[in-house]
mmCIF file of C-alpha atoms in Angstrom:
data_model
loop_
_atom_site.group_PDB
_atom_site.id
_atom_site.type_symbol
_atom_site.label_atom_id
_atom_site.label_comp_id
_atom_site.label_asym_id
_atom_site.label_seq_id
_atom_site.Cartn_x
_atom_site.Cartn_y
_atom_site.Cartn_z
ATOM 1 C CA MET A 1 -14.982 -13.844 20.533
ATOM 2 C CA THR A 2 -14.670 -16.668 17.828
ATOM 3 C CA ALA A 3 -11.503 -19.116 17.799
ATOM 4 C CA PHE A 4 -8.517 -18.059 15.385
ATOM 5 C CA THR A 5 -4.872 -18.787 14.573
ATOM 6 C CA HIS A 6 -2.659 -15.945 13.514
ATOM 7 C CA ARG A 7 0.742 -15.659 12.281
ATOM 8 C CA THR A 8 3.168 -13.061 12.576
ATOM 9 C CA LEU A 9 5.912 -12.766 10.823
ATOM 10 C CA PRO A 10 9.761 -12.494 11.498
ATOM 11 C CA GLN A 11 10.797 -9.114 10.651
ATOM 12 C CA THR A 12 13.309 -6.541 12.234
ATOM 13 C CA VAL A 13 11.339 -2.638 12.401
ATOM 14 C CA VAL A 14 13.213 0.108 13.051
ATOM 15 C CA LEU A 15 11.354 3.747 13.189
ATOM 16 C CA GLU A 16 13.682 6.794 14.605
ATOM 17 C CA THR A 17 14.346 9.917 12.764
ATOM 18 C CA GLY A 18 17.588 10.844 11.617
ATOM 19 C CA ARG A 19 19.587 7.632 11.727
ATOM 20 C CA ALA A 20 18.770 5.343 8.896
ATOM 21 C CA SER A 21 22.661 5.193 8.038
ATOM 22 C CA HIS A 22 23.212 4.135 11.409
ATOM 23 C CA HIS A 23 20.704 1.410 11.406
ATOM 24 C CA LEU A 24 21.165 0.405 8.037
ATOM 25 C CA GLY A 25 24.955 -0.656 9.016
ATOM 26 C CA GLU A 26 23.515 -2.933 11.299
ATOM 27 C CA ALA A 27 21.195 -4.401 9.435
ATOM 28 C CA LEU A 28 24.024 -5.720 6.915
ATOM 29 C CA THR A 29 26.584 -6.648 9.789
ATOM 30 C CA THR A 30 23.854 -9.145 11.491
ATOM 31 C CA LEU A 31 22.716 -10.040 7.919
ATOM 32 C CA GLY A 32 26.531 -11.021 7.185
ATOM 33 C CA ARG A 33 26.114 -9.399 3.918
ATOM 34 C CA HIS A 34 27.908 -6.738 1.968
ATOM 35 C CA ARG A 35 27.616 -6.170 -1.561
ATOM 36 C CA VAL A 36 24.990 -4.036 -1.821
ATOM 37 C CA MET A 37 22.302 -4.108 -4.511
ATOM 38 C CA LEU A 38 21.134 -0.546 -4.476
ATOM 39 C CA ILE A 39 17.637 0.310 -5.681
ATOM 40 C CA SER A 40 15.803 3.497 -5.865
ATOM 41 C CA SER A 41 14.089 6.318 -8.603
ATOM 42 C CA ARG A 42 15.786 8.561 -10.024
ATOM 43 C CA ARG A 43 14.089 10.858 -7.564
ATOM 44 C CA ASP A 44 15.831 9.172 -4.933
ATOM 45 C CA GLU A 45 19.124 8.491 -6.083
ATOM 46 C CA ALA A 46 21.133 11.217 -4.480
ATOM 47 C CA ALA A 47 19.708 10.532 -1.192
ATOM 48 C CA ALA A 48 20.157 6.691 -1.955
ATOM 49 C CA ARG A 49 23.825 7.391 -2.764
ATOM 50 C CA GLN A 50 24.396 9.500 0.186
ATOM 51 C CA LEU A 51 22.382 6.959 2.456
ATOM 52 C CA THR A 52 24.892 3.417 1.366
ATOM 53 C CA ASP A 53 28.066 6.319 1.388
ATOM 54 C CA GLY A 54 31.260 3.633 2.404
ATOM 55 C CA LEU A 55 28.909 0.838 1.401
ATOM 56 C CA ASP A 56 30.321 -1.627 -0.964
ATOM 57 C CA VAL A 57 27.346 -0.608 -3.287
ATOM 58 C CA ALA A 58 28.059 -3.312 -6.241
ATOM 59 C CA GLU A 59 25.250 -1.843 -8.188
ATOM 60 C CA HIS A 60 22.617 1.069 -8.484
ATOM 61 C CA TRP A 61 19.792 0.265 -10.078
ATOM 62 C CA THR A 62 17.256 3.785 -10.804
ATOM 63 C CA GLU A 63 14.921 2.304 -13.603
ATOM 64 C CA VAL A 64 11.541 1.391 -11.492
ATOM 65 C CA ALA A 65 7.789 1.875 -12.690
ATOM 66 C CA GLN A 66 4.640 0.818 -11.040
ATOM 67 C CA HIS A 67 2.984 -2.527 -10.923
ATOM 68 C CA VAL A 68 6.646 -4.106 -11.951
ATOM 69 C CA PRO A 69 6.127 -5.097 -15.150
ATOM 70 C CA VAL A 70 7.634 -8.263 -16.068
ATOM 71 C CA GLU A 71 10.701 -6.890 -18.614
ATOM 72 C CA LEU A 72 11.998 -4.564 -15.587
ATOM 73 C CA ALA A 73 11.795 -7.456 -13.096
ATOM 74 C CA GLU A 74 14.360 -9.648 -15.298
ATOM 75 C CA ARG A 75 16.537 -6.733 -16.259
ATOM 76 C CA ALA A 76 17.028 -6.241 -12.767
ATOM 77 C CA ARG A 77 17.641 -9.803 -12.399
ATOM 78 C CA VAL A 78 20.383 -10.575 -14.319
ATOM 79 C CA ALA A 79 22.065 -7.141 -13.278
ATOM 80 C CA THR A 80 21.739 -8.491 -9.586
ATOM 81 C CA GLU A 81 23.102 -11.418 -10.550
ATOM 82 C CA ARG A 82 26.302 -10.005 -12.971
ATOM 83 C CA ALA A 83 26.891 -7.798 -10.217
ATOM 84 C CA GLY A 84 27.361 -10.502 -7.783
ATOM 85 C CA ALA A 85 25.118 -8.399 -5.154
ATOM 86 C CA ASP A 86 24.730 -10.440 -1.663
ATOM 87 C CA VAL A 87 21.817 -8.212 -0.779
ATOM 88 C CA ILE A 88 19.013 -5.799 -1.627
ATOM 89 C CA VAL A 89 18.960 -2.496 0.109
ATOM 90 C CA CYS A 90 16.265 -0.173 -1.471
ATOM 91 C CA LEU A 91 15.042 3.427 -0.568
ATOM 92 C CA GLY A 92 11.551 4.273 -1.784
ATOM 93 C CA GLY A 93 7.974 3.523 -2.496
ATOM 94 C CA GLY A 94 5.838 0.643 -3.451
ATOM 95 C CA SER A 95 7.641 0.217 -7.039
ATOM 96 C CA THR A 96 10.969 0.243 -5.725
ATOM 97 C CA ILE A 97 10.429 -2.083 -2.798
ATOM 98 C CA GLY A 98 8.344 -4.279 -5.134
ATOM 99 C CA LEU A 99 11.147 -4.160 -7.780
ATOM 100 C CA ALA A 100 13.416 -5.450 -4.811
ATOM 101 C CA LYS A 101 10.815 -8.292 -3.915
ATOM 102 C CA ALA A 102 10.789 -9.676 -7.635
ATOM 103 C CA ILE A 103 14.451 -9.424 -7.374
ATOM 104 C CA ALA A 104 14.310 -11.873 -4.139
ATOM 105 C CA LEU A 105 11.834 -14.117 -5.686
ATOM 106 C CA THR A 106 13.984 -15.562 -7.764
ATOM 107 C CA SER A 107 17.674 -15.339 -6.624
ATOM 108 C CA GLY A 108 16.891 -15.549 -2.796
ATOM 109 C CA LEU A 109 18.876 -12.177 -1.598
ATOM 110 C CA PRO A 110 17.313 -10.983 2.043
ATOM 111 C CA ILE A 111 16.108 -6.864 1.298
ATOM 112 C CA VAL A 112 17.010 -3.792 3.796
ATOM 113 C CA ALA A 113 13.184 -1.929 2.679
ATOM 114 C CA LEU A 114 13.665 1.992 3.703
ATOM 115 C CA PRO A 115 10.296 3.485 2.713
ATOM 116 C CA THR A 116 9.577 6.703 1.566
ATOM 117 C CA THR A 117 5.521 6.455 1.170
ATOM 118 C CA TYR A 118 3.066 4.829 2.876
ATOM 119 C CA ALA A 119 2.712 2.351 0.721
ATOM 120 C CA GLY A 120 3.268 -0.657 3.252
ATOM 121 C CA SER A 121 5.086 -3.089 1.316
ATOM 122 C CA GLU A 122 7.880 -3.347 3.304
ATOM 123 C CA ALA A 123 5.368 -5.407 5.604
ATOM 124 C CA THR A 124 4.007 -7.964 4.074
ATOM 125 C CA PRO A 125 5.261 -11.349 1.845
ATOM 126 C CA MET A 126 3.206 -10.308 -1.407
ATOM 127 C CA TRP A 127 4.586 -9.810 -4.743
ATOM 128 C CA GLY A 128 2.864 -8.154 -7.783
ATOM 129 C CA LEU A 129 4.312 -8.219 -11.321
ATOM 130 C CA THR A 130 2.250 -7.477 -14.257
ATOM 131 C CA GLN A 131 2.288 -8.451 -17.995
ATOM 132 C CA ASP A 132 0.027 -8.231 -20.923
ATOM 133 C CA ARG A 133 -2.004 -5.956 -18.762
ATOM 134 C CA THR A 134 -2.856 -8.100 -16.305
ATOM 135 C CA LYS A 135 -1.486 -7.648 -12.836
ATOM 136 C CA THR A 136 -0.316 -11.198 -10.634
ATOM 137 C CA THR A 137 0.154 -11.095 -7.050
ATOM 138 C CA GLY A 138 1.404 -14.412 -4.361
ATOM 139 C CA VAL A 139 2.588 -14.431 -1.555
ATOM 140 C CA ASP A 140 6.067 -16.189 -0.373
ATOM 141 C CA ASP A 141 8.113 -15.365 2.209
ATOM 142 C CA GLY A 142 11.261 -14.994 0.581
ATOM 143 C CA VAL A 143 10.266 -11.648 -0.268
ATOM 144 C CA LEU A 144 9.478 -10.224 3.106
ATOM 145 C CA PRO A 145 12.238 -7.589 3.688
ATOM 146 C CA HIS A 146 14.257 -8.950 6.757
ATOM 147 C CA THR A 147 14.670 -5.037 7.893
ATOM 148 C CA VAL A 148 12.699 -2.332 7.813
ATOM 149 C CA ILE A 149 14.182 1.099 8.725
ATOM 150 C CA TYR A 150 11.603 4.327 9.024
ATOM 151 C CA ASP A 151 12.767 7.370 8.669
ATOM 152 C CA ALA A 152 10.715 10.615 8.093
ATOM 153 C CA THR A 153 13.512 12.298 6.507
ATOM 154 C CA TYR A 154 13.301 10.550 3.521
ATOM 155 C CA SER A 155 9.475 11.298 3.236
ATOM 156 C CA ALA A 156 10.013 14.921 3.698
ATOM 157 C CA GLY A 157 10.240 15.313 0.434
ATOM 158 C CA LEU A 158 7.185 13.740 -0.807
ATOM 159 C CA PRO A 159 4.736 15.944 -2.967
ATOM 160 C CA LEU A 160 2.053 16.998 -0.756
ATOM 161 C CA GLU A 161 -0.560 15.720 -3.423
ATOM 162 C CA LEU A 162 1.160 12.333 -3.183
ATOM 163 C CA THR A 163 1.491 12.290 0.604
ATOM 164 C CA VAL A 164 -2.464 12.173 0.654
ATOM 165 C CA SER A 165 -2.724 9.576 -1.718
ATOM 166 C CA SER A 166 -0.739 7.176 -0.432
ATOM 167 C CA ALA A 167 -1.350 7.885 3.333
ATOM 168 C CA LEU A 168 -4.965 6.996 1.801
ATOM 169 C CA ASN A 169 -3.836 3.774 0.186
ATOM 170 C CA ALA A 170 -2.173 3.170 3.512
ATOM 171 C CA LEU A 171 -6.010 3.775 5.140
ATOM 172 C CA ALA A 172 -6.972 1.223 2.626
ATOM 173 C CA HIS A 173 -5.293 -1.618 4.019
ATOM 174 C CA SER A 174 -6.944 -1.116 7.477
ATOM 175 C CA VAL A 175 -10.554 -0.684 5.811
ATOM 176 C CA ASP A 176 -9.728 -3.887 3.939
ATOM 177 C CA SER A 177 -8.362 -5.722 6.940
ATOM 178 C CA LEU A 178 -11.893 -5.406 8.916
ATOM 179 C CA TRP A 179 -13.819 -7.862 6.007
ATOM 180 C CA ALA A 180 -11.444 -9.445 3.907
ATOM 181 C CA PRO A 181 -11.216 -13.624 3.278
ATOM 182 C CA SER A 182 -8.377 -14.434 6.739
ATOM 183 C CA THR A 183 -9.282 -11.699 8.794
ATOM 184 C CA ASP A 184 -8.635 -12.387 12.742
ATOM 185 C CA PRO A 185 -9.277 -10.213 15.445
ATOM 186 C CA ILE A 186 -5.800 -8.991 15.875
ATOM 187 C CA ALA A 187 -5.297 -8.114 12.451
ATOM 188 C CA GLN A 188 -8.404 -6.081 13.052
ATOM 189 C CA ALA A 189 -7.091 -4.116 16.073
ATOM 190 C CA LEU A 190 -3.963 -3.328 14.430
ATOM 191 C CA GLY A 191 -5.706 -2.050 11.417
ATOM 192 C CA LEU A 192 -7.611 0.303 13.068
ATOM 193 C CA ASP A 193 -4.974 1.819 15.311
ATOM 194 C CA GLY A 194 -3.260 2.439 12.351
ATOM 195 C CA ALA A 195 -6.314 4.043 10.571
ATOM 196 C CA ARG A 196 -6.139 6.005 14.085
ATOM 197 C CA ALA A 197 -2.755 7.140 13.743
ATOM 198 C CA LEU A 198 -3.151 7.807 9.680
ATOM 199 C CA ALA A 199 -6.512 9.935 10.484
ATOM 200 C CA ALA A 200 -4.754 11.683 12.815
ATOM 201 C CA ALA A 201 -1.330 12.456 11.067
ATOM 202 C CA LEU A 202 -2.895 13.439 7.495
ATOM 203 C CA PRO A 203 -4.522 16.883 8.368
ATOM 204 C CA VAL A 204 -1.507 17.498 10.112
ATOM 205 C CA LEU A 205 0.634 17.390 7.169
ATOM 206 C CA VAL A 206 -1.796 19.160 4.434
ATOM 207 C CA ASP A 207 -1.280 22.067 7.025
ATOM 208 C CA ASP A 208 2.191 21.559 7.476
ATOM 209 C CA PRO A 209 4.180 19.094 5.070
ATOM 210 C CA GLY A 210 7.760 19.475 6.691
ATOM 211 C CA ASN A 211 6.296 18.184 10.064
ATOM 212 C CA LEU A 212 8.546 15.085 10.854
ATOM 213 C CA ALA A 213 6.692 13.999 13.823
ATOM 214 C CA ALA A 214 3.320 13.718 11.506
ATOM 215 C CA ARG A 215 5.361 11.845 9.144
ATOM 216 C CA SER A 216 6.801 9.285 11.683
ATOM 217 C CA GLN A 217 3.431 8.950 12.865
ATOM 218 C CA CYS A 218 2.094 8.471 9.254
ATOM 219 C CA LEU A 219 4.984 5.810 8.474
ATOM 220 C CA TYR A 220 3.936 4.316 12.029
ATOM 221 C CA GLY A 221 -0.007 4.105 10.697
ATOM 222 C CA ALA A 222 1.277 2.952 7.270
ATOM 223 C CA TYR A 223 3.352 -0.443 8.755
ATOM 224 C CA LEU A 224 0.670 -1.452 11.340
ATOM 225 C CA SER A 225 -2.153 -1.565 8.674
ATOM 226 C CA ALA A 226 -0.179 -3.347 6.206
ATOM 227 C CA VAL A 227 0.791 -6.113 9.032
ATOM 228 C CA SER A 228 -3.046 -6.365 9.137
ATOM 229 C CA PHE A 229 -3.253 -6.199 5.417
ATOM 230 C CA THR A 230 -0.596 -9.375 5.680
ATOM 231 C CA THR A 231 -2.947 -11.350 7.597
ATOM 232 C CA ALA A 232 -6.287 -10.456 6.365
ATOM 233 C CA GLY A 233 -5.393 -10.985 2.607
ATOM 234 C CA SER A 234 -6.759 -8.811 -0.506
ATOM 235 C CA GLY A 235 -10.498 -7.996 0.243
ATOM 236 C CA LEU A 236 -12.608 -6.626 -2.902
ATOM 237 C CA HIS A 237 -10.864 -3.077 -2.439
ATOM 238 C CA HIS A 238 -7.748 -4.059 -3.274
ATOM 239 C CA LYS A 239 -8.873 -6.863 -5.964
ATOM 240 C CA ILE A 240 -10.862 -3.520 -7.734
ATOM 241 C CA CYS A 241 -7.630 -1.817 -7.545
ATOM 242 C CA HIS A 242 -5.549 -4.279 -8.748
ATOM 243 C CA VAL A 243 -7.483 -4.718 -11.731
ATOM 244 C CA LEU A 244 -7.509 -1.026 -12.434
ATOM 245 C CA GLY A 245 -3.935 -0.936 -11.714
ATOM 246 C CA GLY A 246 -2.812 -3.710 -13.850
ATOM 247 C CA THR A 247 -5.307 -3.566 -16.245
ATOM 248 C CA PHE A 248 -5.191 0.235 -17.266
ATOM 249 C CA SER A 249 -2.058 1.263 -15.881
ATOM 250 C CA LEU A 250 -3.716 3.642 -13.261
ATOM 251 C CA PRO A 251 -1.487 5.669 -10.437
ATOM 252 C CA HIS A 252 -1.218 3.067 -7.894
ATOM 253 C CA ALA A 253 -1.904 5.345 -4.432
ATOM 254 C CA GLN A 254 -4.431 7.741 -6.265
ATOM 255 C CA THR A 255 -6.331 4.527 -7.416
ATOM 256 C CA HIS A 256 -6.668 3.304 -3.865
ATOM 257 C CA ALA A 257 -7.566 6.895 -2.815
ATOM 258 C CA VAL A 258 -10.589 7.488 -5.310
ATOM 259 C CA VAL A 259 -12.395 3.671 -4.434
ATOM 260 C CA LEU A 260 -11.850 3.125 -1.012
ATOM 261 C CA PRO A 261 -15.261 5.533 -0.057
ATOM 262 C CA HIS A 262 -16.915 3.363 -2.500
ATOM 263 C CA VAL A 263 -16.084 -0.118 -1.193
ATOM 264 C CA LEU A 264 -16.562 1.256 2.128
ATOM 265 C CA ALA A 265 -20.360 2.767 1.580
ATOM 266 C CA LEU A 266 -20.983 -0.865 -0.316
ATOM 267 C CA ASN A 267 -19.933 -3.045 2.837
ATOM 268 C CA ALA A 268 -19.909 -0.808 5.803
ATOM 269 C CA PRO A 269 -23.784 -1.688 6.097
ATOM 270 C CA ALA A 270 -23.098 -5.078 6.348
ATOM 271 C CA VAL A 271 -20.779 -5.018 9.172
ATOM 272 C CA PRO A 272 -21.983 -2.455 11.666
ATOM 273 C CA ARG A 273 -20.220 -3.415 14.254
ATOM 274 C CA GLN A 274 -16.777 -3.398 12.323
ATOM 275 C CA ALA A 275 -17.918 -0.158 11.077
ATOM 276 C CA GLU A 276 -18.634 1.340 14.589
ATOM 277 C CA ARG A 277 -15.144 0.575 15.286
ATOM 278 C CA LEU A 278 -13.781 2.327 11.952
ATOM 279 C CA ALA A 279 -15.910 5.177 12.315
ATOM 280 C CA THR A 280 -14.311 5.947 16.362
ATOM 281 C CA ALA A 281 -10.912 4.863 14.942
ATOM 282 C CA LEU A 282 -11.543 7.875 11.919
ATOM 283 C CA GLY A 283 -12.952 10.234 14.332
ATOM 284 C CA ALA A 284 -16.588 10.474 13.579
ATOM 285 C CA ARG A 285 -18.868 12.502 15.764
ATOM 286 C CA SER A 286 -21.715 10.807 15.996
ATOM 287 C CA LEU A 287 -22.100 7.061 16.305
ATOM 288 C CA ASP A 288 -26.110 6.567 15.796
ATOM 289 C CA ASP A 289 -25.823 4.838 12.355
ATOM 290 C CA PRO A 290 -22.137 3.325 12.289
ATOM 291 C CA ALA A 291 -22.275 2.745 8.932
ATOM 292 C CA ALA A 292 -23.166 6.497 7.398
ATOM 293 C CA ALA A 293 -20.646 7.780 10.729
ATOM 294 C CA ALA A 294 -17.796 5.641 9.212
ATOM 295 C CA CYS A 295 -18.371 6.922 5.535
ATOM 296 C CA ALA A 296 -18.758 10.371 6.380
ATOM 297 C CA ALA A 297 -15.595 10.208 8.346
ATOM 298 C CA LEU A 298 -13.947 8.799 5.412
ATOM 299 C CA ASP A 299 -15.432 11.231 3.171
ATOM 300 C CA GLU A 300 -14.518 13.854 5.694
ATOM 301 C CA LEU A 301 -10.813 13.179 5.321
ATOM 302 C CA CYS A 302 -10.871 12.761 2.179
ATOM 303 C CA ARG A 303 -12.340 15.955 1.218
ATOM 304 C CA SER A 304 -10.148 18.062 3.516
ATOM 305 C CA THR A 305 -6.913 16.754 2.267
ATOM 306 C CA GLY A 306 -7.878 17.802 -1.314
ATOM 307 C CA ALA A 307 -7.439 13.237 -2.322
ATOM 308 C CA PRO A 308 -8.225 12.821 -5.852
ATOM 309 C CA ARG A 309 -12.294 12.174 -6.694
ATOM 310 C CA SER A 310 -12.622 10.303 -9.341
ATOM 311 C CA LEU A 311 -11.007 7.334 -12.075
ATOM 312 C CA ARG A 312 -11.521 9.300 -14.306
ATOM 313 C CA GLU A 313 -9.096 12.453 -13.963
ATOM 314 C CA LEU A 314 -6.297 9.488 -13.482
ATOM 315 C CA GLY A 315 -6.944 8.531 -16.999
ATOM 316 C CA MET A 316 -9.545 5.800 -16.894
ATOM 317 C CA PRO A 317 -11.494 5.647 -20.374
ATOM 318 C CA GLU A 318 -15.398 5.337 -19.687
ATOM 319 C CA SER A 319 -14.627 2.757 -22.310
ATOM 320 C CA GLY A 320 -12.407 0.635 -20.218
ATOM 321 C CA LEU A 321 -15.971 0.089 -17.341
ATOM 322 C CA ALA A 322 -17.087 -2.586 -18.891
ATOM 323 C CA GLU A 323 -13.986 -4.501 -18.890
ATOM 324 C CA ALA A 324 -12.850 -3.588 -15.116
ATOM 325 C CA THR A 325 -16.722 -4.821 -14.361
ATOM 326 C CA GLU A 326 -15.743 -8.405 -15.997
ATOM 327 C CA ARG A 327 -12.007 -8.324 -14.262
ATOM 328 C CA VAL A 328 -13.397 -7.500 -10.894
ATOM 329 C CA LEU A 329 -16.239 -10.408 -11.091
ATOM 330 C CA ALA A 330 -13.298 -12.871 -12.025
ATOM 331 C CA VAL A 331 -11.329 -11.926 -8.747
ATOM 332 C CA ALA A 332 -13.894 -10.565 -5.739
ATOM 333 C CA PRO A 333 -13.599 -12.625 -2.921
ATOM 334 C CA SER A 334 -16.850 -14.039 -2.332
ATOM 335 C CA SER A 335 -16.920 -13.638 1.753
ATOM 336 C CA ASN A 336 -16.687 -10.230 0.510
ATOM 337 C CA PRO A 337 -20.023 -8.460 3.719
ATOM 338 C CA ALA A 338 -21.994 -7.463 0.790
ATOM 339 C CA PRO A 339 -22.764 -9.676 -2.085
ATOM 340 C CA VAL A 340 -20.774 -8.621 -5.143
ATOM 341 C CA THR A 341 -23.265 -9.081 -8.336
ATOM 342 C CA GLU A 342 -22.312 -7.409 -11.824
ATOM 343 C CA GLU A 343 -24.559 -4.685 -11.209
ATOM 344 C CA ARG A 344 -23.315 -4.019 -8.123
ATOM 345 C CA ILE A 345 -19.077 -3.815 -9.293
ATOM 346 C CA ALA A 346 -20.834 -1.961 -13.071
ATOM 347 C CA ARG A 347 -22.272 0.706 -10.276
ATOM 348 C CA LEU A 348 -19.669 1.152 -7.587
ATOM 349 C CA LEU A 349 -16.824 1.437 -10.888
ATOM 350 C CA ARG A 350 -19.206 3.861 -12.722
ATOM 351 C CA GLU A 351 -19.333 5.816 -9.773
ATOM 352 C CA ALA A 352 -15.659 6.015 -9.036
ATOM 353 C CA TRP A 353 -15.041 6.712 -12.320
ATOM 354 C CA ALA A 354 -17.437 10.033 -12.114
ATOM 355 C CA GLY A 355 -16.736 11.339 -8.375
ATOM 356 C CA PRO A 356 -17.016 12.661 -6.298
ATOM 357 C CA HIS A 357 -16.916 10.234 -3.468
ATOM 358 C CA PRO A 358 -20.294 9.153 -1.609
ATOM 359 C CA ALA A 359 -20.511 10.423 2.012
ATOM 360 C CA ASN A 360 -23.174 7.958 2.441
ATOM 361 C CA PRO A 361 -23.578 4.142 2.817
ATOM 362 C CA THR A 362 -25.322 2.524 -0.238
ATOM 363 C CA GLY A 363 -25.067 -1.282 0.946
ATOM 364 C CA ARG A 364 -26.475 -2.256 -3.137
#
């Protein structure tokens, strides 16, 4: 084992089904804050109101959007200041939590997050804002939620298609953490256990979407995966998805689900030990060829759960592939296991656009 330095972020994490209101009250008491800026999507508006019944809600903001446009963030910041809020409570997925982070970035207000998807934003100090078709990300400890409350009750209404894509988005955090620029053994261990939990729970939810135990397991897996990603940083997979989402406004979770098998097929042959560990976590039947085993196990998970298969079906224009290639090359990490070349990225994006998922590693 090589020497490493691992940083653990300060955060309170609670996982319990059916007790979110109680834990929210405790979190606000601990913080000594009471005037709430409540953020949710319109879909979660009723649940958010019920959750905060009896609290001092200064403002309930329901306008959220993927990739957090700068203009939206500015409007929400002004509303927060005007309301005199001293704490942000957000109920929702990555877009909702992302907006809460955008507000915290300039206001310094603490966040209490109640995730309804498996996006994992609640476990990281990373923020993202989009302007002029370009998504900019950064790291600031001030946007890390003070408390995260996982209650499977609030993810029970997540449509099955989004459940699958969101869980695969979480799995992408695990996979990227195996080789991202700042990875270390602790991040990899957390990511692999997160992958194991997600791979076991997701097929259960496909058969029984209302299974709260499986949804709790997905929340647990998503948290571990996000924590691993926080340490490891953005690898090639996330750089690609940020380009595609910011430039072409593609749906966040579905884009991750489509791109993940292609990046794994590229990188797995270059890191056989990591590929073997991932294959084991995903329940591979044979480890004779670790890269092939990892790719096959991921492909089986994607196919059996009905995950989206191509960027084309998500609305990615074929005419945008050349621009996407250029933008990815500009941000791709030099530490990627497989050398990043224009030919390789162009081919990866072309194959992801056309679909279906690769069942075998390419290493090319």
